[in-house]
Short mmCIF file of C-alpha atoms in Angstrom, two decimals:
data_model
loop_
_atom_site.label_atom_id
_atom_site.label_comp_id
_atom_site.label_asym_id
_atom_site.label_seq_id
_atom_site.Cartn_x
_atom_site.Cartn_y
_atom_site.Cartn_z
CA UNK W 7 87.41 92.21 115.35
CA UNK W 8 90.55 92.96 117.35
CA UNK W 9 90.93 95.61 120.13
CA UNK W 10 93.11 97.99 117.85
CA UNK W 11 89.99 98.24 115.66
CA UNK W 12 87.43 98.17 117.93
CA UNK W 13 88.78 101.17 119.19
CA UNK W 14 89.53 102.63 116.22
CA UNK W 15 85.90 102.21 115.43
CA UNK W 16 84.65 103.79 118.78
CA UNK W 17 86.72 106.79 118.06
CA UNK W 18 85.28 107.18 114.06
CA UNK W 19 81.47 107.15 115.72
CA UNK W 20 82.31 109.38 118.11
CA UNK W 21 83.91 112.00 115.49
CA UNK W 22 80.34 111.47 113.82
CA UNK W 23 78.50 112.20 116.66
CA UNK W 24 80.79 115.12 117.21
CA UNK W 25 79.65 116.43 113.50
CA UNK W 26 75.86 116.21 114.74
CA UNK W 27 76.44 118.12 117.67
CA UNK W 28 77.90 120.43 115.96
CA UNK W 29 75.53 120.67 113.57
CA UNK W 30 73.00 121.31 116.16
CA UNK W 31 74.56 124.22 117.67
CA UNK W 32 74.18 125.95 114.30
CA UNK W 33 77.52 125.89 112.72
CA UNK W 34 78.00 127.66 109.29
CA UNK W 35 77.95 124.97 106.15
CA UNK W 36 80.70 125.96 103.80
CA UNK W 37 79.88 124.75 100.05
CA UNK W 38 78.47 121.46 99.47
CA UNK W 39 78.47 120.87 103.70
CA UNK W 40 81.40 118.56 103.27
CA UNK W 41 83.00 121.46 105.74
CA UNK W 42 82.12 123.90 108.42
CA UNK W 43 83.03 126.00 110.97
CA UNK W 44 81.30 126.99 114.32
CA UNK W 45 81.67 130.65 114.90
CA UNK W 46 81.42 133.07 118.32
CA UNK W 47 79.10 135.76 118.70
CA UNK W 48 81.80 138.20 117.35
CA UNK W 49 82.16 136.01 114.06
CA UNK W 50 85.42 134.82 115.06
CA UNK W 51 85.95 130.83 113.91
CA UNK W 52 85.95 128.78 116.79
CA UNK W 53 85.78 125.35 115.60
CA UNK W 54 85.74 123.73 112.10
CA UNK W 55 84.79 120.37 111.12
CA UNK W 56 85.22 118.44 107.43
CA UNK W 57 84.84 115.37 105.81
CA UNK W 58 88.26 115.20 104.07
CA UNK W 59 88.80 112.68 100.99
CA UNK W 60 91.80 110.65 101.25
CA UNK W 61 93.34 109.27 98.03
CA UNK W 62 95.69 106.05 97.43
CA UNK W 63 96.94 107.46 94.49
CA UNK W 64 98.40 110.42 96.25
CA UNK W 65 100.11 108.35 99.00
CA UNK W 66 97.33 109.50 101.08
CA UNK W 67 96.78 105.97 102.48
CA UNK W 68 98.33 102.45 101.74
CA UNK W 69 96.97 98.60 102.45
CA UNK W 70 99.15 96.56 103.78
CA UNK W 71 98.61 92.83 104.84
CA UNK W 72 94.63 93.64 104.06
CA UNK W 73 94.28 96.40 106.33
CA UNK W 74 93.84 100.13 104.66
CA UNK W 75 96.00 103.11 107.11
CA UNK W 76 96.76 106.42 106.73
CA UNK W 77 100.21 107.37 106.02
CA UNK W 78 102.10 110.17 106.92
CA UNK W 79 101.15 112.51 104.31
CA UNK W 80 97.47 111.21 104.64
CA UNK W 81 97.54 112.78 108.65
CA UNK W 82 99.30 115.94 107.35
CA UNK W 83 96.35 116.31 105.12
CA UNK W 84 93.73 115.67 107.85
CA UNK W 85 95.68 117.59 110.04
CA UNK W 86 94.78 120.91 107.94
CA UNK W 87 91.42 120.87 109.85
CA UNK W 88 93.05 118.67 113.32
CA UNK W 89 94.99 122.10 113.52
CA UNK W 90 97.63 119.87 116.09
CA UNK W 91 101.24 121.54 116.18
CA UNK W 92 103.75 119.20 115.43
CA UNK W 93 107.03 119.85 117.99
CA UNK W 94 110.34 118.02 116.93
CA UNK W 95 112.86 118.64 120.75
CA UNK W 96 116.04 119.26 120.38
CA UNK W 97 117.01 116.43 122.81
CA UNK W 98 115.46 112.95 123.23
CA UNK W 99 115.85 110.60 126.05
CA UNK W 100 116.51 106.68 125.14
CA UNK W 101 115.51 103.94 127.34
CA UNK W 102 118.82 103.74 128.58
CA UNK W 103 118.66 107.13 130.74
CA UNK W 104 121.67 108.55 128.02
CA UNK W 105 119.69 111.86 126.65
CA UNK W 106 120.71 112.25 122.76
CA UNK W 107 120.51 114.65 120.09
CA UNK W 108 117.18 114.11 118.07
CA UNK W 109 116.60 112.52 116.01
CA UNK W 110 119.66 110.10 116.65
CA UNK W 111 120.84 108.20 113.63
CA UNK W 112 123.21 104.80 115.29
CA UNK W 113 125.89 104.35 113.07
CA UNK W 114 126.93 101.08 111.96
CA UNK W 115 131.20 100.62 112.82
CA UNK W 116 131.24 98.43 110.00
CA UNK W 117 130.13 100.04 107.28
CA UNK W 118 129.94 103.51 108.58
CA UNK W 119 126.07 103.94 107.43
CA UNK W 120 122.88 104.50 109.61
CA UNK W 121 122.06 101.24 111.35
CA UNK W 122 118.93 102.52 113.37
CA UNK W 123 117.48 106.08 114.48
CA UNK W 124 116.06 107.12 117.09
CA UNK W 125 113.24 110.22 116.94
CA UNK W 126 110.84 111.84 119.06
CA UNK W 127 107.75 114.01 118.15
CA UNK W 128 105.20 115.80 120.75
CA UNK W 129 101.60 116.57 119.22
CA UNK W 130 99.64 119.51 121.30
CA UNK W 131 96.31 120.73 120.37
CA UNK W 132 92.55 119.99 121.07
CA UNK W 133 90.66 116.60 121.40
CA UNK W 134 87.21 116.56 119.16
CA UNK W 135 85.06 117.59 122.78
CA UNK W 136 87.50 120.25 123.42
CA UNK W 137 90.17 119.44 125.39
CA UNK W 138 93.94 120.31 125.21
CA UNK W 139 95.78 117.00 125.07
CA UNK W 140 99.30 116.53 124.17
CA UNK W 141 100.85 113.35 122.30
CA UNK W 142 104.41 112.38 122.18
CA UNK W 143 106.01 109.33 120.41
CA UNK W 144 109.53 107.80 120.62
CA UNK W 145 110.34 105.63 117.77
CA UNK W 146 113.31 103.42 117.01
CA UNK W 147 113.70 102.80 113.27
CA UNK W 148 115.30 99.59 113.04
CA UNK W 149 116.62 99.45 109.27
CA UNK W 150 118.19 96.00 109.77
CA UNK W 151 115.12 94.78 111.30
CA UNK W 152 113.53 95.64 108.50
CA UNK W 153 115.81 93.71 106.21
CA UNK W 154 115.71 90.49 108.11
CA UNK W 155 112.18 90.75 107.54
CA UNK W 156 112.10 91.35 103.92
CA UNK W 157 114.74 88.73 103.29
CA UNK W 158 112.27 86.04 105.46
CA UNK W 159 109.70 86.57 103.15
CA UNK W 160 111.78 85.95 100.08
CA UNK W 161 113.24 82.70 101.41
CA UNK W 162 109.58 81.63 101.99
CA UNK W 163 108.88 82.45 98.70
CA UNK W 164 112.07 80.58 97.03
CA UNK W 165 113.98 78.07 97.98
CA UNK W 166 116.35 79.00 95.94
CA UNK W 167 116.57 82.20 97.24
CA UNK W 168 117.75 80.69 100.40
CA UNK W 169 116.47 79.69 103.68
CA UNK W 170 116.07 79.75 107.44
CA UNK W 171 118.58 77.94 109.35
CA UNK W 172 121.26 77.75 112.29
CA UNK W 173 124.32 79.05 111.56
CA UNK W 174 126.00 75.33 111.83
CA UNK W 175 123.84 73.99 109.28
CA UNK W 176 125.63 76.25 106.58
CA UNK W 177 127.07 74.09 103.42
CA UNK W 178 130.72 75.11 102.13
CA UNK W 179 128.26 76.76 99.07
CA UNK W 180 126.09 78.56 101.49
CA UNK W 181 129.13 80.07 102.90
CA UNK W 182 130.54 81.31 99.69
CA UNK W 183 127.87 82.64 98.06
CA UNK W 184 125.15 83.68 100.66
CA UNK W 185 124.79 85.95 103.35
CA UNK W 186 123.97 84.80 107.19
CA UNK W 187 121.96 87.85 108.89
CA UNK W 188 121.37 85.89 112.47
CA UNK W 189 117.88 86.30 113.76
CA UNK W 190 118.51 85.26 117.68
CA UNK W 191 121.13 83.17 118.66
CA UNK W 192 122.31 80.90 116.23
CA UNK W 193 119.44 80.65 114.37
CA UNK W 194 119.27 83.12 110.95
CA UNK W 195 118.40 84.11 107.72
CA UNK W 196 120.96 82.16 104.77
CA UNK W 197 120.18 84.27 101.63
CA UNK W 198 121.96 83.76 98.42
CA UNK W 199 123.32 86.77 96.89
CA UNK W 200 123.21 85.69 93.07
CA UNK W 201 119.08 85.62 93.81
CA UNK W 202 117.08 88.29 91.76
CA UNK W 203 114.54 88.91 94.54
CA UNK W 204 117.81 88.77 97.41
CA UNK W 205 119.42 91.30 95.03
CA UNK W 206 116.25 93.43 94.99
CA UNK W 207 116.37 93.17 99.05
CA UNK W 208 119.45 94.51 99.36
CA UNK W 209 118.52 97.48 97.15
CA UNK W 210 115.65 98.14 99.03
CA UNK W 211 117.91 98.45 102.30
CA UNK W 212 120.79 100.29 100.77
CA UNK W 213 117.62 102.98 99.91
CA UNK W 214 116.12 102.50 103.50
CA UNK W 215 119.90 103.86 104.98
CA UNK W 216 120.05 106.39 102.95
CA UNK W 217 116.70 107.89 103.95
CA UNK W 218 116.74 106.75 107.41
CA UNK W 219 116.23 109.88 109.14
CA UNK W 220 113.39 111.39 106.83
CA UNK W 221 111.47 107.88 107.12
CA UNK W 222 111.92 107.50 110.67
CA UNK W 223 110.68 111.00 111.23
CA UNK W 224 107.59 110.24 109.23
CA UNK W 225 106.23 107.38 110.64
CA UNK W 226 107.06 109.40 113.97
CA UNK W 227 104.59 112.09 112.86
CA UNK W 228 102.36 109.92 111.67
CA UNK W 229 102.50 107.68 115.38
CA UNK W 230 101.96 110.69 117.21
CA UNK W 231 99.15 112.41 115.45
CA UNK W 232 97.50 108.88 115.44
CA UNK W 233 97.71 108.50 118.94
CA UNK W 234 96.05 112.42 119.13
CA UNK W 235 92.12 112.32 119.75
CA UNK W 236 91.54 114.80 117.23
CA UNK W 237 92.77 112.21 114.55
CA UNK W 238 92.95 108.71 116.05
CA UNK W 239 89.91 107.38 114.55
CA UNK W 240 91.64 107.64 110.76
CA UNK W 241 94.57 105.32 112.06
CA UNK W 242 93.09 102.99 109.64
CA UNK W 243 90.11 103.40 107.25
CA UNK W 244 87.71 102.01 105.25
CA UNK W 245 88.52 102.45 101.73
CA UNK W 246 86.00 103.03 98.24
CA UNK W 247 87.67 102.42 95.31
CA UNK W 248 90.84 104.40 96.26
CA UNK W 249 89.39 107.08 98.47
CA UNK W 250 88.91 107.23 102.02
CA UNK W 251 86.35 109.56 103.68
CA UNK W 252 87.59 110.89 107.48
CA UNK W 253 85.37 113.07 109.43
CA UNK W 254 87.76 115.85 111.25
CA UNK W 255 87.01 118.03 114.38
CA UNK W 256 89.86 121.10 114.70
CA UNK W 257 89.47 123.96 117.32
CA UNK W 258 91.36 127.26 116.91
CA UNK W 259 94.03 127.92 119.69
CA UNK W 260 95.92 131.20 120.33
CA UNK W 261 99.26 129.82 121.25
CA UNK W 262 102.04 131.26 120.26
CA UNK W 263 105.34 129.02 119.28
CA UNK W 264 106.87 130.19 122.63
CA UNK W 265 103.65 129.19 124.43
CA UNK W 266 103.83 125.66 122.84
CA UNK W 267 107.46 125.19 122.94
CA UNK W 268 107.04 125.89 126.95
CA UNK W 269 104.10 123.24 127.14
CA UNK W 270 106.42 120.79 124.88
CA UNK W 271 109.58 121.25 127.96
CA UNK W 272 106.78 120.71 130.85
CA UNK W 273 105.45 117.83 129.11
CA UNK W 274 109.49 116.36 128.53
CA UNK W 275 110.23 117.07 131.81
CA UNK W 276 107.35 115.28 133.28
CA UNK W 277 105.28 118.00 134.98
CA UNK W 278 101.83 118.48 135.21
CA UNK W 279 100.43 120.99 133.02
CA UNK W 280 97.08 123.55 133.15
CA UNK W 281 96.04 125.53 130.33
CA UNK W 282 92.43 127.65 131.51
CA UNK W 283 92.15 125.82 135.37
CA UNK W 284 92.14 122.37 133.07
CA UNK W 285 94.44 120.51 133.62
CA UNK W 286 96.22 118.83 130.12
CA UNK W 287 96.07 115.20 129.02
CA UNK W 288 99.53 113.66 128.24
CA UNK W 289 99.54 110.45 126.00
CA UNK W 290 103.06 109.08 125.62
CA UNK W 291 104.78 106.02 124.08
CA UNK W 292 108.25 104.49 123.04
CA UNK W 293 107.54 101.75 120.17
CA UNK W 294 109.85 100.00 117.16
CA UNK W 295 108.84 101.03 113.71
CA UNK W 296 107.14 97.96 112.12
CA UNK W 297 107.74 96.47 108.54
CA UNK W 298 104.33 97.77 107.94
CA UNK W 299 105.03 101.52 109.23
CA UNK W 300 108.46 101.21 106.88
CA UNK W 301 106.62 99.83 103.77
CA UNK W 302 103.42 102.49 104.65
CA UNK W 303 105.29 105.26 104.77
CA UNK W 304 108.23 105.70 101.87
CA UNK W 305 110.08 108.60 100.97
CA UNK W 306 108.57 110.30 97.45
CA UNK W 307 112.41 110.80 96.27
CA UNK W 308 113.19 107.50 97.20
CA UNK W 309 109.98 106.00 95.87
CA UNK W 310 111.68 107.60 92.61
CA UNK W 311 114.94 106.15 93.42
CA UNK W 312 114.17 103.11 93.65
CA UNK W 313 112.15 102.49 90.49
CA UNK W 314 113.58 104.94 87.81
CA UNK W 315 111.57 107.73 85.85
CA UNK W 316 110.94 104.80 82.84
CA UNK W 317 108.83 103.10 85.58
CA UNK W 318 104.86 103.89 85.48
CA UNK W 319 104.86 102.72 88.79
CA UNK W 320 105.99 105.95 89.52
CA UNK W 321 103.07 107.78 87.86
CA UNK W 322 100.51 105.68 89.49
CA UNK W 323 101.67 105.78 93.20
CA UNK W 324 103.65 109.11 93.46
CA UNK W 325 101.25 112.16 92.98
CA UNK W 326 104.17 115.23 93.84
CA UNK W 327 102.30 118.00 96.08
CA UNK W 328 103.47 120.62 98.32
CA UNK W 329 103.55 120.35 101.88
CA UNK W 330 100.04 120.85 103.15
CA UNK W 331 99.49 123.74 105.27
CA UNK W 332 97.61 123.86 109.31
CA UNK W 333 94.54 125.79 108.86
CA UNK W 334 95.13 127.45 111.82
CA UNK W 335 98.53 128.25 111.42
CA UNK W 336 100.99 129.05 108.47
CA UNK W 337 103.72 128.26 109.67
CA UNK W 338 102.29 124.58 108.97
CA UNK W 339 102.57 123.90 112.90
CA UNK W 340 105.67 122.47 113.40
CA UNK W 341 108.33 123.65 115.41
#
């Protein structure tokens, strides 16, 4: 079992053990038990605690490569209970020092469309034992990346589709009727362009620029509320059938959105933060969306797009639902 998953696993029997403590400390069973909430002397909610149902048909989680994760709209389900506010800044700093508007789409001079995009999300709100800890994520969304990737595997598929190579090695035909997308150096991807499946590729990245910025900003939600305590142990899940079961611990807060856009800026700018004499947990990270994050987490309208209303394929894997809502907050905790 690898590290990722180890941990992951750590974190789901903790949430479990978090359920039987609660349990103990007589918190109120709503309906069939599947949900709870822990209440103080006055009656007011203090805690709740469910065992939400995740479904594949709804987008709710995806398997890729054999492994089953949670997608974006999976965590903004869980996150009804999680009760974490969701905080997009107005400004983002890249690795180059040069601060940015975010998110930051990079435009291709070529072409004139979205190359990459760079966003940043901050997560605040309470860890499963009770403690205020505050996520943020940095993503770059590397479209062409992505593209060089999905072209790879159809060369490895068909020959005739084309084929890895250095750019030297190119025939007279190769040069005519393929494209050469270089992968380092002189070393690349020849792909012909009269190829169904190359075709199909190119599609598939025409549809990834046009909703670059909504993707990127989803799998930046989903990064940062996976990194989160309060919902890191559903990063990836065991599946029945086409259901996942996630235990959830959320505890009620009385921040206001000034309050939490003032812990976002002291958590930007680097400074150490106390909420209650405790001082705050800050979990950060700057990572690359993966071709897993880009195929996990797709766009409903470009889902629709891509395949057409005549396609059942739509049917099956887009479910439409409203956004869902924060428990503890109806403005759906994002600011």
């Amino acid at each position: 079992m690898s590290n990722e998953l180890q941990v992951n696993q750590q974190a789901y029997e903790q949430a479990l053990q978090t359920i039987a403590n609660l349990r103990k400390q007589q918190a109120v069973d709503l309906g069939d038990g599947k949900v709870f909430v822990k209440k103080v002397n006055g009656g007011q909610i203090q805690s709740v605690k469910g065992t939400i149902t995740l479904n594949e048909k709804n987008g709710e989680i995806a398997t890729i490569q054999g492994k089953t994760m949670t997608t974006a709209k999976g965590f903004n389900t869980l996150n009804q209970i999680a009760g974490l506010s969701i905080i997009t800044p107005d400004k983002l700093t890249l690795p180059d020092g040069q601060i940015v508007v975010n998110p930051y789409p990079m435009i291709d001079p070529e072409s004139g469309t979205i190359a990459k995009v760079w966003v940043k999300k901050i997560a605040i709100g309470y860890s499963p034992i009770g403690n205020l800890v505050i996520t943020s994520a940095t993503l770059l969304y590397d479209i062409k990346m992505y593209f060089i990737q999905d072209l790879s595997k159809k060369v490895g598929y068909s020959r005739e589709a084309g084929r890895v190579c250095m750019e030297q090695m190119l025939t007279e035909d190769e040069k005519t009727n393929s494209i050469f997308l270089k992968i380092d150096g002189f070393l690349g991807i020849a792909a012909n362009i009269q190829h169904k499946d190359v075709l199909k590729a190119i599609d598939t990245f025409i549809n990834k620029k046009q909703f670059a910025e909504r993707n990127a900003q989803s799998i930046c939600e989903r990064l940062v509320m996976s990194k989160h305590p309060a919902l890191a142990s559903a990063a990836y899940v065991t599946k029945q059938g086409e259901i996942a079961r996630v235990p959830v611990v959320g505890y009620v807060h009385d921040f206001n959105r000034e309050e939490l856009l003032d812990i976002a800026d002291k958590a930007e700018r680097g400074e150490e933060i106390e909420v209650g004499n405790q001082k705050v947990e800050i979990i950060e990270a700057v990572v690359e969306a993966t071709a897993e994050d880009i195929a996990t987490d797709t766009d409903d309208e470009e889902v629709a797009q891509t395949y057409g209303p005549e396609n059942p394929l739509v049917s099956e894997f887009v479910e439409r639902t409203e956004p869902s809502a924060n428990l503890f907050n109806q403005e759906g905790g994002r600011f």
